[in-house]
Amino acid sequence: MNKASALTLRTGPFSLTFHLLPLLSLAGLSMTLVAVAMTALLTGSEAVPFDTLLSYFHLGSLDDSAAQQADLLILDAFRAPRICLAMLCGAMLGCAGAVMQSLTRNGLADPSILGVREGAALAIVSVILMRSELALIWRPLLGMAGGLAAGLSVKLLAKQSTSLRLVMIGICLSWLLSAVMFILLSSSSTQDLQTVMLWLAGDLQSATWSSVQLASLILLSCALILILCCPSANIEALGDALATSLGVRRSLIASLRFCAAVLLVATSVSVAGGMAFVGLIAPHLARLLANNSERSLLLGSGVIGALLVLSADTLARAAFSPLTLPTGIILSVLGAPSLIFLLWMRRDQF
């Protein structure tokens, strides 16, 4: 990319370069995300008037009518936290997918193949079936612990081996954890089974502001770590020998990126269940818009992931009203043909 298309900010010995094309693409995606979020706030089984939405953001006048108060309650208690959580989960999965594909140098790598999703799901399913009296706040915390344990187990078993071995060990662990989880499900009651299967499909109906706060904290923390690792990741993409000769601490950077990606996936699964295809598709779509910079790819994947999950959740709520489908089902229906199309478009690269 030529210098005319780049903007460099300098402060003393520090400088930060922005490439204009990826920056404009990211801005356009962000505006699209905001537009979809506003549409999602207005639509659903109960339509909300636009003036009520303005009042909710304190941009319009409030009145004491029962209709507006009911609409404000729908927005604040149900629709707004669900929409925020959908965007956060999509961003977490998109960023994690970009990191996993970069670490394994495999465009078909997905965060779920490392056992993280199954580890988090097994921990939460165990809580639902065996300790249902525990407060809801414990579920995401235990889910994150289970996902981290699974991801770190894969990392320790693979050690310094090739990325192919890492993926294969992750797949084997995923199968094992899934088998254990279905053994638990086969011995559960019908009511518990229905609750668990709905959650496993990827559901945002139980979104609360507490889960939004937890997801926001994890996303911001992990995103900061990943962005700080981007310069080293760019150098490492040029080759292991060159990265080592330039003083890049490859093991440390790879471990930080891996742990951050695992935590992002575990958190998403813990608060919203399984969301298929997002971590796989979002990085490929981001590569169509961004340059080869790890930072551009990471940010683009996060915004596209948020847009994918939010769009799927809006369709799940509005397209089949008054019936609400799990968001994960809509993602699977839309994601499978999209992935096939992407693979066909980039068939020479796989």
Protein backbone atom coordinates (compact mmCIF):
# COMPACT_ATOMS: atom_id res chain seq x y z
CA MET A 1 0.00 0.00 0.00
CA ASN A 2 1.54 3.34 -1.01
CA LYS A 3 2.30 6.21 1.32
CA ALA A 4 -0.45 8.38 -0.13
CA SER A 5 -3.03 6.01 1.25
CA ALA A 6 -1.59 6.03 4.76
CA LEU A 7 -1.86 8.51 7.63
CA THR A 8 0.93 8.62 10.25
CA LEU A 9 0.58 10.27 13.66
CA ARG A 10 3.83 11.07 15.49
CA THR A 11 4.38 12.01 19.13
CA GLY A 12 8.03 12.24 20.07
CA PRO A 13 9.71 8.87 19.41
CA PHE A 14 6.35 7.12 18.90
CA SER A 15 4.36 6.90 15.68
CA LEU A 16 1.12 5.24 14.64
CA THR A 17 0.23 4.59 11.00
CA PHE A 18 -3.34 4.26 9.75
CA HIS A 19 -4.00 2.89 6.26
CA LEU A 20 -6.91 4.83 4.83
CA LEU A 21 -8.67 2.05 2.90
CA PRO A 22 -8.97 -0.36 5.88
CA LEU A 23 -9.87 2.60 8.08
CA LEU A 24 -12.69 3.65 5.75
CA SER A 25 -13.89 0.06 5.49
CA LEU A 26 -13.93 -0.26 9.27
CA ALA A 27 -15.83 3.03 9.60
CA GLY A 28 -18.41 1.86 7.06
CA LEU A 29 -18.86 -1.46 8.86
CA SER A 30 -19.23 0.35 12.18
CA MET A 31 -21.94 2.64 10.81
CA THR A 32 -23.73 -0.39 9.35
CA LEU A 33 -23.55 -2.07 12.76
CA VAL A 34 -25.07 0.99 14.44
CA ALA A 35 -27.86 1.10 11.83
CA VAL A 36 -28.67 -2.60 12.33
CA ALA A 37 -28.64 -2.10 16.12
CA MET A 38 -31.12 0.77 15.87
CA THR A 39 -33.34 -1.32 13.59
CA ALA A 40 -33.14 -4.21 16.04
CA LEU A 41 -34.25 -1.96 18.90
CA LEU A 42 -37.33 -0.94 16.94
CA THR A 43 -38.37 -4.39 15.70
CA GLY A 44 -39.56 -7.52 17.41
CA SER A 45 -42.77 -9.15 18.58
CA GLU A 46 -43.75 -5.71 19.88
CA ALA A 47 -42.79 -2.79 17.61
CA VAL A 48 -41.41 0.26 19.39
CA PRO A 49 -42.12 3.76 17.97
CA PHE A 50 -39.11 5.81 16.86
CA ASP A 51 -39.94 8.69 19.21
CA THR A 52 -39.86 6.26 22.14
CA LEU A 53 -36.42 5.11 21.03
CA LEU A 54 -35.26 8.74 21.02
CA SER A 55 -36.69 9.15 24.51
CA TYR A 56 -34.81 6.06 25.64
CA PHE A 57 -31.54 7.71 24.58
CA HIS A 58 -32.68 10.98 26.22
CA LEU A 59 -32.94 12.67 22.81
CA GLY A 60 -36.68 13.21 22.96
CA SER A 61 -39.37 14.17 25.41
CA LEU A 62 -40.71 11.69 27.94
CA ASP A 63 -44.35 11.39 28.85
CA ASP A 64 -46.19 9.43 31.50
CA SER A 65 -48.39 7.44 29.13
CA ALA A 66 -48.69 3.77 29.92
CA ALA A 67 -47.84 2.81 26.33
CA GLN A 68 -44.51 4.64 26.30
CA GLN A 69 -43.54 3.40 29.76
CA ALA A 70 -44.22 -0.17 28.62
CA ASP A 71 -42.10 0.35 25.50
CA LEU A 72 -39.27 1.82 27.57
CA LEU A 73 -39.42 -1.22 29.85
CA ILE A 74 -39.19 -3.55 26.84
CA LEU A 75 -36.16 -1.65 25.56
CA ASP A 76 -34.27 -1.44 28.83
CA ALA A 77 -35.06 -4.81 30.39
CA PHE A 78 -35.13 -7.09 27.35
CA ARG A 79 -34.17 -5.71 23.95
CA ALA A 80 -31.19 -3.45 24.69
CA PRO A 81 -29.18 -5.97 26.80
CA ARG A 82 -29.88 -8.70 24.23
CA ILE A 83 -28.65 -6.52 21.37
CA CYS A 84 -25.55 -5.43 23.29
CA LEU A 85 -24.74 -9.03 24.20
CA ALA A 86 -25.21 -10.15 20.58
CA MET A 87 -22.69 -7.57 19.38
CA LEU A 88 -20.22 -8.41 22.16
CA CYS A 89 -20.41 -12.16 21.52
CA GLY A 90 -20.01 -11.67 17.79
CA ALA A 91 -17.00 -9.41 18.30
CA MET A 92 -15.40 -11.91 20.69
CA LEU A 93 -15.87 -14.82 18.29
CA GLY A 94 -14.68 -12.79 15.31
CA CYS A 95 -11.50 -11.66 17.07
CA ALA A 96 -10.83 -15.16 18.41
CA GLY A 97 -11.27 -16.64 14.95
CA ALA A 98 -8.79 -14.19 13.43
CA VAL A 99 -6.22 -14.99 16.10
CA MET A 100 -6.66 -18.77 15.82
CA GLN A 101 -6.30 -18.70 12.04
CA SER A 102 -3.20 -16.54 12.36
CA LEU A 103 -1.61 -18.76 15.02
CA THR A 104 -2.27 -22.02 13.18
CA ARG A 105 -1.69 -20.45 9.74
CA ASN A 106 -4.78 -22.30 8.61
CA GLY A 107 -7.72 -20.45 7.07
CA LEU A 108 -10.07 -23.25 8.12
CA ALA A 109 -9.18 -23.05 11.81
CA ASP A 110 -12.12 -22.26 14.06
CA PRO A 111 -12.07 -21.44 17.81
CA SER A 112 -14.41 -24.34 18.51
CA ILE A 113 -12.01 -26.98 17.18
CA LEU A 114 -9.67 -26.52 20.16
CA GLY A 115 -12.18 -27.85 22.65
CA VAL A 116 -12.82 -24.44 24.21
CA ARG A 117 -16.50 -24.34 23.32
CA GLU A 118 -17.07 -27.89 24.53
CA GLY A 119 -15.13 -27.26 27.76
CA ALA A 120 -17.21 -24.22 28.60
CA ALA A 121 -20.43 -25.98 27.58
CA LEU A 122 -19.64 -29.04 29.71
CA ALA A 123 -19.00 -26.89 32.77
CA ILE A 124 -22.28 -24.99 32.38
CA VAL A 125 -24.32 -28.09 31.53
CA SER A 126 -22.96 -29.76 34.66
CA VAL A 127 -24.06 -26.76 36.73
CA ILE A 128 -27.54 -26.70 35.16
CA LEU A 129 -28.10 -30.42 35.71
CA MET A 130 -26.41 -30.93 39.08
CA ARG A 131 -26.43 -27.58 40.87
CA SER A 132 -29.36 -25.68 39.42
CA GLU A 133 -29.80 -23.77 42.70
CA LEU A 134 -26.56 -21.83 42.13
CA ALA A 135 -26.94 -18.15 41.26
CA LEU A 136 -26.89 -17.36 37.53
CA ILE A 137 -23.70 -15.30 37.89
CA TRP A 138 -21.77 -18.52 38.56
CA ARG A 139 -22.58 -19.99 35.16
CA PRO A 140 -20.40 -17.69 33.03
CA LEU A 141 -17.61 -17.81 35.60
CA LEU A 142 -17.57 -21.61 35.67
CA GLY A 143 -17.98 -21.70 31.90
CA MET A 144 -14.90 -19.52 31.44
CA ALA A 145 -12.97 -21.79 33.81
CA GLY A 146 -14.02 -24.87 31.82
CA GLY A 147 -13.15 -23.29 28.48
CA LEU A 148 -9.77 -22.09 29.71
CA ALA A 149 -8.99 -25.50 31.17
CA ALA A 150 -9.80 -27.19 27.84
CA GLY A 151 -7.81 -24.68 25.78
CA LEU A 152 -4.76 -24.82 28.03
CA SER A 153 -4.91 -28.63 28.05
CA VAL A 154 -4.70 -28.64 24.26
CA LYS A 155 -1.80 -26.19 24.37
CA LEU A 156 0.11 -28.25 26.93
CA LEU A 157 -0.47 -31.52 25.06
CA ALA A 158 0.66 -30.00 21.76
CA LYS A 159 3.64 -28.18 23.37
CA GLN A 160 5.93 -26.89 20.61
CA SER A 161 4.52 -29.17 17.91
CA THR A 162 3.15 -28.12 14.55
CA SER A 163 -0.14 -26.29 14.18
CA LEU A 164 -1.63 -29.41 12.57
CA ARG A 165 -0.98 -31.42 15.75
CA LEU A 166 -2.52 -28.62 17.81
CA VAL A 167 -5.67 -28.75 15.68
CA MET A 168 -5.86 -32.55 15.78
CA ILE A 169 -5.50 -32.67 19.56
CA GLY A 170 -8.17 -29.97 19.84
CA ILE A 171 -10.57 -31.97 17.68
CA CYS A 172 -10.00 -35.13 19.72
CA LEU A 173 -10.57 -33.28 22.99
CA SER A 174 -13.73 -31.70 21.55
CA TRP A 175 -15.12 -35.15 20.73
CA LEU A 176 -14.26 -36.44 24.20
CA LEU A 177 -15.90 -33.51 26.00
CA SER A 178 -18.96 -33.71 23.74
CA ALA A 179 -19.31 -37.41 24.56
CA VAL A 180 -19.16 -36.70 28.29
CA MET A 181 -21.70 -33.91 27.92
CA PHE A 182 -24.17 -36.09 26.02
CA ILE A 183 -23.81 -38.82 28.63
CA LEU A 184 -24.95 -36.25 31.19
CA LEU A 185 -27.81 -35.16 28.93
CA SER A 186 -29.02 -38.71 28.37
CA SER A 187 -29.55 -39.12 32.11
CA SER A 188 -31.32 -35.81 32.66
CA SER A 189 -35.02 -35.04 32.94
CA THR A 190 -37.07 -33.80 29.98
CA GLN A 191 -37.41 -30.28 31.42
CA ASP A 192 -33.67 -29.93 32.06
CA LEU A 193 -32.90 -31.39 28.65
CA GLN A 194 -35.08 -28.79 26.92
CA THR A 195 -33.36 -25.95 28.80
CA VAL A 196 -29.88 -27.23 28.02
CA MET A 197 -30.54 -27.95 24.34
CA LEU A 198 -31.97 -24.46 23.84
CA TRP A 199 -28.88 -22.94 25.42
CA LEU A 200 -26.50 -25.18 23.43
CA ALA A 201 -28.13 -24.01 20.19
CA GLY A 202 -27.03 -20.44 20.98
CA ASP A 203 -29.63 -18.38 22.73
CA LEU A 204 -29.68 -14.75 23.88
CA GLN A 205 -33.06 -14.68 25.58
CA SER A 206 -31.50 -14.70 29.05
CA ALA A 207 -29.32 -11.65 28.35
CA THR A 208 -28.99 -9.26 31.29
CA TRP A 209 -27.01 -6.12 31.96
CA SER A 210 -24.79 -8.15 34.31
CA SER A 211 -23.79 -10.51 31.49
CA VAL A 212 -23.24 -7.49 29.22
CA GLN A 213 -20.89 -5.94 31.77
CA LEU A 214 -18.93 -9.18 32.17
CA ALA A 215 -18.62 -9.67 28.39
CA SER A 216 -17.58 -6.03 27.92
CA LEU A 217 -14.83 -6.34 30.52
CA ILE A 218 -13.42 -9.51 28.99
CA LEU A 219 -13.62 -8.18 25.42
CA LEU A 220 -11.87 -4.90 26.24
CA SER A 221 -9.13 -6.62 28.24
CA CYS A 222 -8.41 -9.30 25.62
CA ALA A 223 -8.68 -6.86 22.70
CA LEU A 224 -6.09 -4.61 24.34
CA ILE A 225 -3.70 -7.55 24.74
CA LEU A 226 -4.21 -8.66 21.15
CA ILE A 227 -3.76 -5.16 19.70
CA LEU A 228 -0.51 -4.73 21.64
CA CYS A 229 0.68 -8.06 20.20
CA CYS A 230 -0.16 -7.08 16.61
CA PRO A 231 3.24 -5.55 15.67
CA SER A 232 5.04 -8.72 16.75
CA ALA A 233 2.44 -10.86 14.99
CA ASN A 234 3.02 -8.92 11.76
CA ILE A 235 6.75 -9.65 11.96
CA GLU A 236 6.16 -13.31 12.80
CA ALA A 237 3.97 -13.67 9.71
CA LEU A 238 7.08 -12.98 7.61
CA GLY A 239 8.74 -16.16 8.89
CA ASP A 240 9.92 -17.72 12.13
CA ALA A 241 13.61 -17.20 11.41
CA LEU A 242 13.18 -13.50 10.60
CA ALA A 243 11.00 -12.95 13.68
CA THR A 244 13.60 -14.59 15.92
CA SER A 245 16.45 -12.59 14.38
CA LEU A 246 14.51 -9.36 15.00
CA GLY A 247 14.10 -10.18 18.67
CA VAL A 248 10.43 -11.18 18.71
CA ARG A 249 9.66 -13.34 21.75
CA ARG A 250 7.65 -15.82 19.76
CA SER A 251 6.64 -18.17 22.59
CA LEU A 252 5.46 -15.34 24.84
CA ILE A 253 3.51 -13.57 22.08
CA ALA A 254 1.90 -16.81 20.89
CA SER A 255 0.91 -17.78 24.44
CA LEU A 256 -0.63 -14.37 25.14
CA ARG A 257 -2.61 -14.42 21.90
CA PHE A 258 -3.73 -18.01 22.43
CA CYS A 259 -4.90 -17.40 26.01
CA ALA A 260 -6.73 -14.20 25.00
CA ALA A 261 -8.52 -16.00 22.14
CA VAL A 262 -9.46 -18.91 24.42
CA LEU A 263 -10.86 -16.54 27.03
CA LEU A 264 -12.91 -14.71 24.39
CA VAL A 265 -14.48 -17.94 23.12
CA ALA A 266 -15.12 -19.28 26.62
CA THR A 267 -16.82 -16.05 27.66
CA SER A 268 -19.04 -16.00 24.57
CA VAL A 269 -20.12 -19.60 25.09
CA SER A 270 -20.71 -18.98 28.78
CA VAL A 271 -23.10 -16.06 28.31
CA ALA A 272 -24.82 -17.04 25.05
CA GLY A 273 -24.24 -20.71 24.27
CA GLY A 274 -22.90 -22.07 20.99
CA MET A 275 -22.62 -19.72 18.01
CA ALA A 276 -21.41 -21.63 14.98
CA PHE A 277 -19.49 -20.31 11.94
CA VAL A 278 -18.86 -16.77 13.27
CA GLY A 279 -15.21 -17.33 14.18
CA LEU A 280 -14.64 -19.08 10.87
CA ILE A 281 -16.42 -16.71 8.48
CA ALA A 282 -15.70 -13.28 10.00
CA PRO A 283 -11.89 -13.33 9.37
CA HIS A 284 -12.39 -14.35 5.74
CA LEU A 285 -14.84 -11.50 5.17
CA ALA A 286 -12.44 -9.11 6.92
CA ARG A 287 -9.63 -10.13 4.55
CA LEU A 288 -11.75 -8.98 1.62
CA LEU A 289 -11.83 -5.45 3.10
CA ALA A 290 -8.58 -5.07 5.02
CA ASN A 291 -4.90 -5.22 4.17
CA ASN A 292 -2.58 -7.91 5.53
CA SER A 293 -2.06 -6.08 8.83
CA GLU A 294 -2.95 -8.13 11.91
CA ARG A 295 -4.51 -5.08 13.53
CA SER A 296 -6.79 -4.39 10.57
CA LEU A 297 -7.75 -8.05 10.40
CA LEU A 298 -8.47 -8.20 14.14
CA LEU A 299 -10.64 -5.08 14.21
CA GLY A 300 -12.43 -5.97 10.98
CA SER A 301 -13.17 -9.50 12.19
CA GLY A 302 -14.56 -8.14 15.45
CA VAL A 303 -16.94 -5.69 13.77
CA ILE A 304 -18.05 -8.23 11.14
CA GLY A 305 -18.59 -10.86 13.84
CA ALA A 306 -20.75 -8.42 15.80
CA LEU A 307 -22.73 -7.61 12.65
CA LEU A 308 -23.27 -11.30 11.85
CA VAL A 309 -24.58 -12.26 15.29
CA LEU A 310 -26.72 -9.13 15.63
CA SER A 311 -28.29 -9.65 12.18
CA ALA A 312 -28.99 -13.31 12.94
CA ASP A 313 -30.51 -12.45 16.32
CA THR A 314 -32.73 -9.75 14.77
CA LEU A 315 -33.98 -12.27 12.20
CA ALA A 316 -34.55 -14.84 14.97
CA ARG A 317 -36.71 -12.34 16.87
CA ALA A 318 -38.55 -10.56 14.08
CA ALA A 319 -38.87 -12.90 11.10
CA PHE A 320 -40.85 -15.58 12.92
CA SER A 321 -42.74 -13.39 15.39
CA PRO A 322 -44.29 -14.17 17.84
CA LEU A 323 -42.06 -17.28 17.78
CA THR A 324 -38.41 -16.59 18.68
CA LEU A 325 -35.80 -19.02 17.36
CA PRO A 326 -32.37 -19.56 18.95
CA THR A 327 -29.80 -17.25 17.38
CA GLY A 328 -27.39 -20.11 16.79
CA ILE A 329 -29.86 -21.87 14.50
CA ILE A 330 -30.18 -18.81 12.26
CA LEU A 331 -26.38 -18.48 12.19
CA SER A 332 -26.05 -22.10 11.10
CA VAL A 333 -28.70 -21.75 8.38
CA LEU A 334 -27.02 -18.61 7.00
CA GLY A 335 -23.45 -19.56 7.82
CA ALA A 336 -23.22 -22.93 6.07
CA PRO A 337 -24.00 -21.68 2.53
CA SER A 338 -21.92 -18.54 3.16
CA LEU A 339 -18.94 -20.67 4.12
CA ILE A 340 -19.37 -22.88 1.04
CA PHE A 341 -19.49 -19.76 -1.15
CA LEU A 342 -16.34 -18.31 0.50
CA LEU A 343 -14.48 -21.61 0.07
CA TRP A 344 -15.47 -21.70 -3.60
CA MET A 345 -14.39 -18.08 -4.12
CA ARG A 346 -11.01 -18.78 -2.50
CA ARG A 347 -10.65 -22.35 -3.71
CA ASP A 348 -7.08 -21.79 -4.90
CA GLN A 349 -5.93 -20.92 -1.37
CA PHE A 350 -6.99 -24.12 0.41
